Coordinates of C-alpha atoms in Angstrom, one line a residue:
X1 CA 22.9 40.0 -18.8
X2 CA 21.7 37.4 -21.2
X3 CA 18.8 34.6 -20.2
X4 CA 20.8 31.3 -19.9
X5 CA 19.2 28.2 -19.3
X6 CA 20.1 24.4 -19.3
X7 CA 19.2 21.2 -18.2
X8 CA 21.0 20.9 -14.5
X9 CA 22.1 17.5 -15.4
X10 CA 23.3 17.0 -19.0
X11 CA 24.0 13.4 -19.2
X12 CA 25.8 12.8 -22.7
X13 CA 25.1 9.6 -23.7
X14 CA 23.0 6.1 -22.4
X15 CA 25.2 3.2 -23.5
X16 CA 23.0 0.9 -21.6
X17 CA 22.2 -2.4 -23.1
X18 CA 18.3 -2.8 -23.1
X19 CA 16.5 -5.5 -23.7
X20 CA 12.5 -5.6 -25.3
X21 CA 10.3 -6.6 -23.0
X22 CA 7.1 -6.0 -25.1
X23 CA 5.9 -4.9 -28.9
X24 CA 2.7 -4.7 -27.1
X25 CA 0.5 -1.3 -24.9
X26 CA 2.1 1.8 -27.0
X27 CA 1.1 2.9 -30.7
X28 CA 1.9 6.4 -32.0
X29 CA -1.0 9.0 -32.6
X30 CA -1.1 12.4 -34.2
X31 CA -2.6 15.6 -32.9
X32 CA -1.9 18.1 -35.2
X33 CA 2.0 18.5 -35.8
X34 CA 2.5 16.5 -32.6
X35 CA 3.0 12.5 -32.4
X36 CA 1.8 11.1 -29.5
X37 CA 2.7 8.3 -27.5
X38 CA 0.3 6.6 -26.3
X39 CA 0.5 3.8 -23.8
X40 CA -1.5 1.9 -21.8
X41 CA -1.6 1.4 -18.5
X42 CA -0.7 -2.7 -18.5
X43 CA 2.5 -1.4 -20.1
X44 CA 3.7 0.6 -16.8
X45 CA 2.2 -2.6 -14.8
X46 CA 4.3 -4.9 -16.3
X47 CA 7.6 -2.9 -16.9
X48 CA 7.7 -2.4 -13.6
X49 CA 6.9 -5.9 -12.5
X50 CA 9.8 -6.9 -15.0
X51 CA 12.3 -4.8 -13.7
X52 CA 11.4 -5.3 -10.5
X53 CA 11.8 -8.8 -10.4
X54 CA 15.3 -8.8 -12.6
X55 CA 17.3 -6.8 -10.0
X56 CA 15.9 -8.3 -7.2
X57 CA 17.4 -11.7 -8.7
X58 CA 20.3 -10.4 -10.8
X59 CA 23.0 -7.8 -11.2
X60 CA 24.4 -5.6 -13.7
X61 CA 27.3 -7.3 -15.2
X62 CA 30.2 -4.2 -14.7
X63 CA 29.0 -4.6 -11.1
X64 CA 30.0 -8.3 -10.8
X65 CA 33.1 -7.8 -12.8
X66 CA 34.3 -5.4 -10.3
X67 CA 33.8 -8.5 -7.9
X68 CA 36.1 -10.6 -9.5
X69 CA 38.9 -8.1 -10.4
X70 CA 39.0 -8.0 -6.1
X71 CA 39.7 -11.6 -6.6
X72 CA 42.4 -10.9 -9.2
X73 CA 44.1 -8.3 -7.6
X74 CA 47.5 -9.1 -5.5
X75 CA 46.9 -6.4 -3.5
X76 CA 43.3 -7.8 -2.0
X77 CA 43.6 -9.0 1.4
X78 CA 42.7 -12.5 2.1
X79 CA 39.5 -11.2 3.5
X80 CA 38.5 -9.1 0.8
X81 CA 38.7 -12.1 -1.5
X82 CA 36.9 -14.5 0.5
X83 CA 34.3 -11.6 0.5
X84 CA 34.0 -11.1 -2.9
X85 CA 34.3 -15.2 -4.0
X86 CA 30.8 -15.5 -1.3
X87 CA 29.5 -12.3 -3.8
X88 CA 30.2 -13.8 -6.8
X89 CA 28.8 -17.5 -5.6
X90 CA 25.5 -15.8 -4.2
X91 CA 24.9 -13.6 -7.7
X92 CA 25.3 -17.2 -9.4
X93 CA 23.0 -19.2 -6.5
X94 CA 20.2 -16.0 -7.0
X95 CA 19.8 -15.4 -11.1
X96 CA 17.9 -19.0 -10.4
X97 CA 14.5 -16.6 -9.8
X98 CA 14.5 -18.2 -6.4
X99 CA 16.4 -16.5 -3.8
X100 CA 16.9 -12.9 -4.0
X101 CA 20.1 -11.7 -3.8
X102 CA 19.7 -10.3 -0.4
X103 CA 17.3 -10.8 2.0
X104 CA 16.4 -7.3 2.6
X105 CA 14.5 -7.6 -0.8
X106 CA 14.3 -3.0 -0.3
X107 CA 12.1 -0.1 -0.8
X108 CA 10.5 -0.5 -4.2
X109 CA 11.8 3.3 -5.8
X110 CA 10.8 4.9 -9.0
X111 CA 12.5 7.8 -10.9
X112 CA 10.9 8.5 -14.0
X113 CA 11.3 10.9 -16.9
X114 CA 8.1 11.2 -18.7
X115 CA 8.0 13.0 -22.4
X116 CA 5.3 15.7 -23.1
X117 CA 4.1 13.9 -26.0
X118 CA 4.1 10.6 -23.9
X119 CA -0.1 10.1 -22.9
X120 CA -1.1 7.4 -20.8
X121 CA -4.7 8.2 -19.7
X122 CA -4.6 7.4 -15.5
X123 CA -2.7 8.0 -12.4
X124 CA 0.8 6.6 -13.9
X125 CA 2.2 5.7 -9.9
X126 CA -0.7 3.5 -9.3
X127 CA 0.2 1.5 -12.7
X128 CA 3.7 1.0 -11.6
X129 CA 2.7 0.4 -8.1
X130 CA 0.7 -2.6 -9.5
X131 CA 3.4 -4.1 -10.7
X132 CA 5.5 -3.9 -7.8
X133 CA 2.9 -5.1 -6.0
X134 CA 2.9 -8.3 -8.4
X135 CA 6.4 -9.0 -8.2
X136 CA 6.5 -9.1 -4.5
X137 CA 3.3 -10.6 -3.9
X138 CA 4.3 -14.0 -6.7
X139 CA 8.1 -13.9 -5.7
X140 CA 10.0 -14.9 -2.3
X141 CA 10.5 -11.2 -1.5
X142 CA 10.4 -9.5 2.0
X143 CA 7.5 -7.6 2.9
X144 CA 9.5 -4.2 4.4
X145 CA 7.2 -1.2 4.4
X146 CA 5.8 -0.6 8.1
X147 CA 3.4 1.6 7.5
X148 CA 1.7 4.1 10.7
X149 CA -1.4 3.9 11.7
X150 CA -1.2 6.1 14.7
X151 CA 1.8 8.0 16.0
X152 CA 3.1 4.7 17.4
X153 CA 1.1 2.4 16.2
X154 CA 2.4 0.3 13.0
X155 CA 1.6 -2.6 11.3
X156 CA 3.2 -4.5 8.0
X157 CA 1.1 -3.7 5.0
X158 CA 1.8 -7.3 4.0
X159 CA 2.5 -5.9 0.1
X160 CA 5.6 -3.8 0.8
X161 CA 4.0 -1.2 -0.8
X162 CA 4.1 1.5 -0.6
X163 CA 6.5 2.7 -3.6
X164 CA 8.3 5.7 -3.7
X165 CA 7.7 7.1 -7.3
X166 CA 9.1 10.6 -8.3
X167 CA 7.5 11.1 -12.0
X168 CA 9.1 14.3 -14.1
X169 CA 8.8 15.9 -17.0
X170 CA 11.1 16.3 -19.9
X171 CA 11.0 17.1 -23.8
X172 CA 9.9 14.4 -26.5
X173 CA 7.8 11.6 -26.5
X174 CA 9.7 9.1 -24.7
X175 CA 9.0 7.7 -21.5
X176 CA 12.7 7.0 -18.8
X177 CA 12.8 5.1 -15.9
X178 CA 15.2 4.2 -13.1
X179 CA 13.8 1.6 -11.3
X180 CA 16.0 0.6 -7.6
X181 CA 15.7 -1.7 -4.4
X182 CA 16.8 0.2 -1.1
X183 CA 17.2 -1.8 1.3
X184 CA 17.6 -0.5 4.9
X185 CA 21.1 -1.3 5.1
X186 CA 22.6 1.2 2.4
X187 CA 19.5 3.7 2.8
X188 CA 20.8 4.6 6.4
X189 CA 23.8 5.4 5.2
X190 CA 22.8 8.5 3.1
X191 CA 24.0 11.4 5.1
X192 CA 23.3 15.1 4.8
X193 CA 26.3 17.3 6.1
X194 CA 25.0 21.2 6.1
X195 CA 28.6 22.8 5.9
X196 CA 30.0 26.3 4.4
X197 CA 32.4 28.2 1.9
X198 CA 34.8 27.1 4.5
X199 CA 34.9 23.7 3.0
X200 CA 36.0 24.5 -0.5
X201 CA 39.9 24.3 -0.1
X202 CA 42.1 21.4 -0.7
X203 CA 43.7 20.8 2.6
X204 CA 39.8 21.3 4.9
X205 CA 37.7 18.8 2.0
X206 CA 40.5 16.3 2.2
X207 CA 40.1 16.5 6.1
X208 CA 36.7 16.4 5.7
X209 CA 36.6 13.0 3.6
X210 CA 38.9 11.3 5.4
X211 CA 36.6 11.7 8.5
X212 CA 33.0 11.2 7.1
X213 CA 34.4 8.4 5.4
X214 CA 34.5 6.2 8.6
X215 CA 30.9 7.1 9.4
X216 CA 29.7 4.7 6.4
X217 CA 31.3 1.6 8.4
X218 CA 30.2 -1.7 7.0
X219 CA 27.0 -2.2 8.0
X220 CA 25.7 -1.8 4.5
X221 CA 28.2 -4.2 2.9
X222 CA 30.6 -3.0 1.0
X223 CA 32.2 -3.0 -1.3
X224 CA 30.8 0.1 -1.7
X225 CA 29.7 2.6 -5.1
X226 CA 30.3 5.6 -3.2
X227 CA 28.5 8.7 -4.2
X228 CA 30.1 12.0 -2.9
X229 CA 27.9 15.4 -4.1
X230 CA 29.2 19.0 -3.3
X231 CA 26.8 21.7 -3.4
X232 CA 22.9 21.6 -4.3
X233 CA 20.3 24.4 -4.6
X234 CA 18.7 22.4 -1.6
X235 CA 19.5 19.5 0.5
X236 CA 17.0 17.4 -1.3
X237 CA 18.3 18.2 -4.4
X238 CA 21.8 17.2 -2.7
X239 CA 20.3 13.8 -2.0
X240 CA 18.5 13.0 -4.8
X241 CA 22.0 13.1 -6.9
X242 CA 23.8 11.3 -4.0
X243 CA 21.2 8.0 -4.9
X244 CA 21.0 8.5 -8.6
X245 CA 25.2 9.4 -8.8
X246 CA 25.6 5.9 -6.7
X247 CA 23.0 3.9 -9.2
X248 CA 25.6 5.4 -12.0
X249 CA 22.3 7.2 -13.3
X250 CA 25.2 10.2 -13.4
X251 CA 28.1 8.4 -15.3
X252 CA 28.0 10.6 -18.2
X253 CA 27.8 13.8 -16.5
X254 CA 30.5 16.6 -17.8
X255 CA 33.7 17.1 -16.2
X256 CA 33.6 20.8 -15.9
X257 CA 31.2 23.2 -15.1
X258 CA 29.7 26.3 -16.7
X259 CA 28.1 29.8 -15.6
X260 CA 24.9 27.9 -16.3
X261 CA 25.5 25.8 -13.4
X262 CA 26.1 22.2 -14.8
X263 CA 26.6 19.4 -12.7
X264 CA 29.5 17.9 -13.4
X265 CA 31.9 14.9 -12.1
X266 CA 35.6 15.7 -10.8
X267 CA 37.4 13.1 -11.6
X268 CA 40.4 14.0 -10.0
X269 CA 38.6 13.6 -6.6
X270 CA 37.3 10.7 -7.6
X271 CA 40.8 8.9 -7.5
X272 CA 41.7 10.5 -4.4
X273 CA 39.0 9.7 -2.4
X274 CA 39.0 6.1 -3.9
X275 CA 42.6 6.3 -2.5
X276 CA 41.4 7.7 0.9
X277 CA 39.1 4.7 1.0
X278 CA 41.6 2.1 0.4
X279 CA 44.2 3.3 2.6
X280 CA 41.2 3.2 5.2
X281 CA 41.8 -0.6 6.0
X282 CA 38.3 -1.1 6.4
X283 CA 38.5 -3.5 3.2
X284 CA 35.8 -5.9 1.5
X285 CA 33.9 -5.6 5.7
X286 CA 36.7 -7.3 7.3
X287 CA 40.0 -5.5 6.8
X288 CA 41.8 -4.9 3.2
X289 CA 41.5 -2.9 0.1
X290 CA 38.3 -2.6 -0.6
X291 CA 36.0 -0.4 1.3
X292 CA 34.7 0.6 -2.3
X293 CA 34.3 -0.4 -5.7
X294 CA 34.5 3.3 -7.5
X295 CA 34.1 6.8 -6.2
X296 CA 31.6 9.6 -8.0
X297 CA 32.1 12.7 -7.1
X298 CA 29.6 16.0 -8.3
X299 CA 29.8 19.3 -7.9
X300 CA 26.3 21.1 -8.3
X301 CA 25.7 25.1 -7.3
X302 CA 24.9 26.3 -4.5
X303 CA 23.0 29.3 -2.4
X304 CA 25.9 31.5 -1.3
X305 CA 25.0 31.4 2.3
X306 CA 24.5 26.9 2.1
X307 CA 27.0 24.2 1.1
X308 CA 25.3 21.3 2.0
X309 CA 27.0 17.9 1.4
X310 CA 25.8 14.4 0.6
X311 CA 27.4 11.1 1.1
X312 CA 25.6 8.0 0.1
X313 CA 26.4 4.1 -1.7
X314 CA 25.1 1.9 -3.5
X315 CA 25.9 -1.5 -1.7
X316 CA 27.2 -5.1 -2.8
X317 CA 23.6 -6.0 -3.6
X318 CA 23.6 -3.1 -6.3
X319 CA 20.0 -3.4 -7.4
X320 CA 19.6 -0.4 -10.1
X321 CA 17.8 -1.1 -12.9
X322 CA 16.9 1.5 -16.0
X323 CA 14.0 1.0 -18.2
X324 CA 12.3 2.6 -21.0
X325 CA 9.1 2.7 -23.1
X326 CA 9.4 4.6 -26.6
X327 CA 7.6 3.8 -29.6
X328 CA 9.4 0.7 -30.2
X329 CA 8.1 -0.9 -27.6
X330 CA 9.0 -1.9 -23.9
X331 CA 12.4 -2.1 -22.4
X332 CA 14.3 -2.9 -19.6
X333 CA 18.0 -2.9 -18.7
X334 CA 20.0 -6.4 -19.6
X335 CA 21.2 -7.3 -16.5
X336 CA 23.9 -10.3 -15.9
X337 CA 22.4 -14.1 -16.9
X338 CA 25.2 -15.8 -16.0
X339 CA 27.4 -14.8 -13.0
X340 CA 29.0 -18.3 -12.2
X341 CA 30.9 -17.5 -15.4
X342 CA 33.2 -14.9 -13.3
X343 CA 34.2 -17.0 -10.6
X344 CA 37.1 -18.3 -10.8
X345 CA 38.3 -22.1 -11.5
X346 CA 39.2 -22.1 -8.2
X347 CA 37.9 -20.5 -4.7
X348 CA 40.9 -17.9 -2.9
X349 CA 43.4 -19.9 -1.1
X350 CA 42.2 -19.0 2.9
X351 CA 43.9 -20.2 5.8
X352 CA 41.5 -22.9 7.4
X353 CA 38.9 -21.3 9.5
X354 CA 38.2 -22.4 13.5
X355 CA 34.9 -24.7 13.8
X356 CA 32.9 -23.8 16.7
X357 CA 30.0 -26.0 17.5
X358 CA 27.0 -24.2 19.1
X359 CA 25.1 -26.8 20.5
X360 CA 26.8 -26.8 23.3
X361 CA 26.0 -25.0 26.7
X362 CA 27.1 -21.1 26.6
X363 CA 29.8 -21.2 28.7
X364 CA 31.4 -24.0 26.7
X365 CA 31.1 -21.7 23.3
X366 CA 32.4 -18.1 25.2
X367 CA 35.2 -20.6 26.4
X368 CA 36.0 -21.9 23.0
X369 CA 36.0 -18.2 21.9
X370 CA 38.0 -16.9 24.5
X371 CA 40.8 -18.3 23.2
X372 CA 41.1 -16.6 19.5
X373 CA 41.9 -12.9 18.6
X374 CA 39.5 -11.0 16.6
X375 CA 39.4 -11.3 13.4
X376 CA 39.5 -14.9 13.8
X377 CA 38.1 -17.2 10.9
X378 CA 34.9 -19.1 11.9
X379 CA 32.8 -21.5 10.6
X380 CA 29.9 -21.7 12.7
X381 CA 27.8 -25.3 13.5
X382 CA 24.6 -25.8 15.4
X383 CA 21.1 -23.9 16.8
X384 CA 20.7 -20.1 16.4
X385 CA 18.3 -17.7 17.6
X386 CA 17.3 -15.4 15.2
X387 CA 15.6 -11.8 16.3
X388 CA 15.8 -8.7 15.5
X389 CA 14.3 -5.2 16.5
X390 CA 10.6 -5.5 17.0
X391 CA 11.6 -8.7 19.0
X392 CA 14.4 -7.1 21.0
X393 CA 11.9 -4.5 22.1
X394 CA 9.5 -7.0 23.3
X395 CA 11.8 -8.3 25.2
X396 CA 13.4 -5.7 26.6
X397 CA 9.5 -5.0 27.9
X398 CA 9.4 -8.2 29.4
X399 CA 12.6 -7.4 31.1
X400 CA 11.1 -4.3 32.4
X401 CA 7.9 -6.0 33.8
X402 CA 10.0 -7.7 35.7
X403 CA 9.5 -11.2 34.0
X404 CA 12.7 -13.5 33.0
X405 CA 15.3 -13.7 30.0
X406 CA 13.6 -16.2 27.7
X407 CA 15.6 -19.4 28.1
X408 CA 16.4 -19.4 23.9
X409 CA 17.7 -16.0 24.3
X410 CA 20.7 -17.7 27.0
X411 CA 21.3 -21.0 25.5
X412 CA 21.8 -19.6 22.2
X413 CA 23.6 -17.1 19.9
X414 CA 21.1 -14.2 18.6
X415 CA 21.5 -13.8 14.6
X416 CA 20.1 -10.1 13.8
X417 CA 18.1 -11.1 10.8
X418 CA 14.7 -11.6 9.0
X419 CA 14.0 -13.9 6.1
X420 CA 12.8 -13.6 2.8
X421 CA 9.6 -15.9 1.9
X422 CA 10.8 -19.3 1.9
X423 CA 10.1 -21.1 -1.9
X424 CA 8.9 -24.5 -1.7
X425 CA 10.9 -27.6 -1.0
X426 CA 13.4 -25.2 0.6
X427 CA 14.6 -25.0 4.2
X428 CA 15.0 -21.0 4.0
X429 CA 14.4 -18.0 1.8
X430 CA 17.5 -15.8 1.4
X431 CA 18.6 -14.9 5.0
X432 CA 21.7 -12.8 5.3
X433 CA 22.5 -10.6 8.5
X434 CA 20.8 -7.0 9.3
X435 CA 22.8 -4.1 11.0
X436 CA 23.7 -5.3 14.4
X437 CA 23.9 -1.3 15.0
X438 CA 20.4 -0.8 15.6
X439 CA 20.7 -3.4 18.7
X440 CA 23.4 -1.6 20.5
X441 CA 21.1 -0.3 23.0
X442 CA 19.7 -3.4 24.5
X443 CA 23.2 -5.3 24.5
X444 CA 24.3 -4.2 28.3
X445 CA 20.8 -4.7 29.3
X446 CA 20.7 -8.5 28.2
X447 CA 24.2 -10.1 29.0
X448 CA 23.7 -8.5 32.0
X449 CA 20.4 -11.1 31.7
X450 CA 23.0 -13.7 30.3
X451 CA 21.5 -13.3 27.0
X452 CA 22.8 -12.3 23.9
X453 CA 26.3 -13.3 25.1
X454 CA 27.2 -14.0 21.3
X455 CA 25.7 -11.8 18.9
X456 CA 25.9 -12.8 15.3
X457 CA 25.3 -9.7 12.4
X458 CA 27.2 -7.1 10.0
X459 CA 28.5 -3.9 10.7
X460 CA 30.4 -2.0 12.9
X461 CA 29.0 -1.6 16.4
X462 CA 29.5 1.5 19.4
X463 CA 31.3 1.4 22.2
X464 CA 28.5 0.5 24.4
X465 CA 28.7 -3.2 23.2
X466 CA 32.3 -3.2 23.4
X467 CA 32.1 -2.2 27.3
X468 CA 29.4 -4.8 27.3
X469 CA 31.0 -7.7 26.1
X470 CA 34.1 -6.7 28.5
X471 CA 31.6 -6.4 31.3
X472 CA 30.0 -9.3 30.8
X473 CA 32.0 -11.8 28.8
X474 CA 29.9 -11.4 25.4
X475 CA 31.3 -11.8 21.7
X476 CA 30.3 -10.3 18.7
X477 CA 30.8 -12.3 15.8
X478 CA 30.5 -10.4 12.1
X479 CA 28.7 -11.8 9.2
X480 CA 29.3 -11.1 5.6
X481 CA 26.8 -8.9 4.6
X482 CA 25.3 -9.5 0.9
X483 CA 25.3 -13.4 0.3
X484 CA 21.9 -13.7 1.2
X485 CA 21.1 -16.4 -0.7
X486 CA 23.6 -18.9 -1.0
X487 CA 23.2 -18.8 3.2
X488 CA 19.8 -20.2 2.6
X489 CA 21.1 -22.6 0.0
X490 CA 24.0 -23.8 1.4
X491 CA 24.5 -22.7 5.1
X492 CA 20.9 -22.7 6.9
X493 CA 19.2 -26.2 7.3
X494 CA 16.4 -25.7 9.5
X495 CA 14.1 -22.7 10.7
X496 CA 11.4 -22.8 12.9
X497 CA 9.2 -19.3 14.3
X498 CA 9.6 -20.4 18.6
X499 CA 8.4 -16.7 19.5
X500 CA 6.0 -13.8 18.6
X501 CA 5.2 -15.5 15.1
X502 CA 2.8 -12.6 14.7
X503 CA 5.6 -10.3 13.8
X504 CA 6.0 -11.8 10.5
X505 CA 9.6 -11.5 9.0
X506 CA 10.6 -10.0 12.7
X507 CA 9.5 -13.1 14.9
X508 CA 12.1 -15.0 16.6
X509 CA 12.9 -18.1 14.8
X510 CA 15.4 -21.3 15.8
X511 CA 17.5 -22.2 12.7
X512 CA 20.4 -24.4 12.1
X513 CA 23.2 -23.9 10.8
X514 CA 26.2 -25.6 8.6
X515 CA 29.7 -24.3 8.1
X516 CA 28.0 -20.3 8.5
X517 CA 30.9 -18.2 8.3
X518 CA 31.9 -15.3 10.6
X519 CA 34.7 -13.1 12.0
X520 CA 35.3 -12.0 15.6
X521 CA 34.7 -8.6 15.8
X522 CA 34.4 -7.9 19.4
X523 CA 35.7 -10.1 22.0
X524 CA 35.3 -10.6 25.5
X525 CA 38.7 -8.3 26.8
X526 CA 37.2 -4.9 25.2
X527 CA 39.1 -5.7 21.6
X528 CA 36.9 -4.6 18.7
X529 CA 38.4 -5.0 14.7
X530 CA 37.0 -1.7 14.1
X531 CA 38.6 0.2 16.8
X532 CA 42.1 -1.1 15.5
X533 CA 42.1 0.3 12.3

């Protein structure tokens, strides 16, 4: 047999729109036959700090479009369009440079492509690692990265450094990048299924989809770019393609493979499972159409005795950004300036919502509640308690030591949540839910304290807290997921830290809220939106 070799992934063409950044830090040099690219270190430093700071405030423009054809469609439920307007109005409150998109401002992550001919003289991840440590150090972005310092000790490193940067290599003397923002959210949903041949058939993958499908929920708000790879000489190379193929890093793959072992897309999977998805009724994070935006689909080889499968998204705050340096200069991605332009003339006709007003005494609220099926409309007004899991584990340990409920804790609802830096002569930085899953466990143990009786956050939740809330009389109200920042502009009017301030981003805070929107998810008779599907 012949030696035949290829590159894996043979993308076909980059049609993304770049914009120059700098002229400056590269100049061509000659070593023999060879010409060099040289560039110096401040280059890295600041394309990264570019990028990094234009996707944490803006989005690409095929990625908002998608937003508005949910709007457009008559098929779109009533909640997928009041889901996508709030997407639309926060991508138009955040290209201001002051409120990120979404609070959970990510993992800093850098995939690179570096030419042979490409020189740069130093340790290239430190470069880039200085300009993400700019942007989040001069911009209201959330310090993330917990970093160990023994097995269970852990502190903030105050920087959210540190990066992830995965630097190849690759012909020519041009330098790729693919810069993205993970935040928790759609990062926990990446999931790793280790299966076999006995996969690969029509009717069992089918099967197979329609039941892995439910495990992404909502809790990393959708709508979804679902990324569905088949195969991979290893399970990390499975994952890796899952992230790129849902940053579209993988648009321009093939469509068939070859005895090389191509990765390709099948597109005919693609419109099934986008169909699979739809017919779902898990919508927009509230019920509907629109579970996803798109579906990519790859098939890469395998070991004979492995099929491993990956499943992963790229979430409504779709923070992928590409870059490049070549010998023209500096460039990065042109992401969308001007989102208010897709909104429409006009918000989605909605039926009115039901006002509840908080500051009231609890049983006042649950009664109020009581009286309205889930997915009931709200529009939320008063004092909130805002922790989330550092501070529920605190408290659970004052539980334990046999110390009291704290009083906030009973005479309030609990927002799962932690803010981005607040800019000046603002009440808030961008402030949008977290995953109420991650709470699930301390939800019996509380109401039976009285506390936590109304739980406000995104996501689906487990059984446990629907037993709890029938047990106890608790509510769990849903949250959009994504708006991050037009909640701080137009929905939060007061925060103050009333507990464990040295927690940072985690400590408890009081806020106040106008008109903050939320759905009943799980009542106080065992009903739960989720369930009903």
């Amino acid at each position: 047999m012949d030696f035949l070799y290829q590159d894996s992934y043979p993308v076909q063409k980059d049609d993304t729109q770049y914009r120059k950044i700098s002229s400056d830090y590269v100049k061509i040099e000659k070593l023999g036959d060879r010409e060099i690219l040289t560039v110096d270190p401040k280059g890295l430093e600041l394309l990264a700090e570019t990028a990094m700071t234009d996707v944490s405030f803006m989005l690409r423009t095929s990625h908002l479009e998608k937003l508005r054809a949910i709007i457009d469609d008559p098929e779109a439920t009533d909640n997928d369009r009041f889901v996508a307007y709030n997407l639309l109005q926060n991508a138009a409150v955040a290209v201001g440079g002051e409120l990120p998109s979404c609070q959970d401002t990510g993992t800093a992550i850098v995939i690179a492509k570096k030419g042979e001919n490409v020189y740069t003289g130093i340790d290239d991840a430190e470069a880039l690692s200085k300009g993400i440590f700019n942007t989040y150090i001069n911009k209201n972005l959330r310090y993330s990265q917990i970093v160990p310092i023994s097995m269970f000790e852990e502190k903030n490193s105050g920087s959210n450094l540190p990066a992830q940067i995965d630097i190849y290599s690759k012909k020519g003397n041009s330098y790729e990048f693919l810069f993205l923002a993970k935040g928790g959210g759609s990062a926990n949903k990446t999931f790793l299924y280790q299966q076999t041949k006995s996969l690969l058939n029509d009717k069992s993958l089918e099967a197979f989809i329609k039941a892995k499908i439910m495990d992404l929920g909502t809790a990393a708000c959708p709508p979804y770019h679902l990324a569905l790879v088949i195969g991979g000489t290893s399970a990390e190379a499975t994952l890796a393609t899952v992230k790129k193929a849902s940053a579209g890093y993988y648009d321009h793959l093939p469509t068939t493979g070859n005895m090389a072992g191509q990765a390709f897309r099948d597109l005919e999977w693609e419109k099934r499972i986008q169909q699979i998805c739809q017919e779902s009724g898990v919508g927009a994070q509230f019920g509907g159409k629109y579970l996803v935006h798109d579906v990519r689909v790859i098939r890469l080889p395998r070991h004979a005795a492995s099929c491993p499968v990956g499943l992963g998204v790229s979430c409504s705050a779709d923070r992928n950004i590409k870059g490049k340096i070549t010998a023209d200069g500096i460039f990065v991605e042109q992401l969308e300036t001007n989102p208010a332009r897709l909104l429409p003339e006009t918000a989605p006709h909605l039926e009115e919502p039901v006002h509840i007003d908080l500051d009231q005494p609890m049983d006042q609220i649950l009664a109020e509640l009581t009286k309205h099926p889930i997915k009931t409309r709200l529009m939320l007004n008063g004092t909130v308690i805002v922790a989330r899991d550092i501070a529920h584990a605190k408290i659970k340990e004052m539980l334990d030591n046999g110390e009291p409920m704290p009083e906030y804790f009973k005479n309030h609802p609990v927002y799962y949540a932690g803010p981005a830096k607040t800019p000046e002569g603002m009440a808030s930085g961008s402030f949008g839910p977290t995953t109420a899953g991650r709470m699930d466990s301390y939800v019996d143990l509380f109401q039976e304290n009285r506390g936590s009786m109304i739980m406000l956050a995104k996501g689906n939740r487990s059984q446990q807290v629907t037993d709890a809330c029938a047990k106890h009389g608790g509510f769990y109200l849903g949250s959009i997921g994504g708006p991050a920042a037009i909640l701080a502009k137009d929905n939060i009017l007061k925060v103050e830290v009333v507990d464990f301030p040295e927690l940072g981003m985690e400590a408890v805070r009081k806020i106040t809220v106008k008109d903050f929107p939320a759905f009943i998810i799980t009542d106080d008779k065992g009903n739960d939106f989720f369930q009903n599907l």
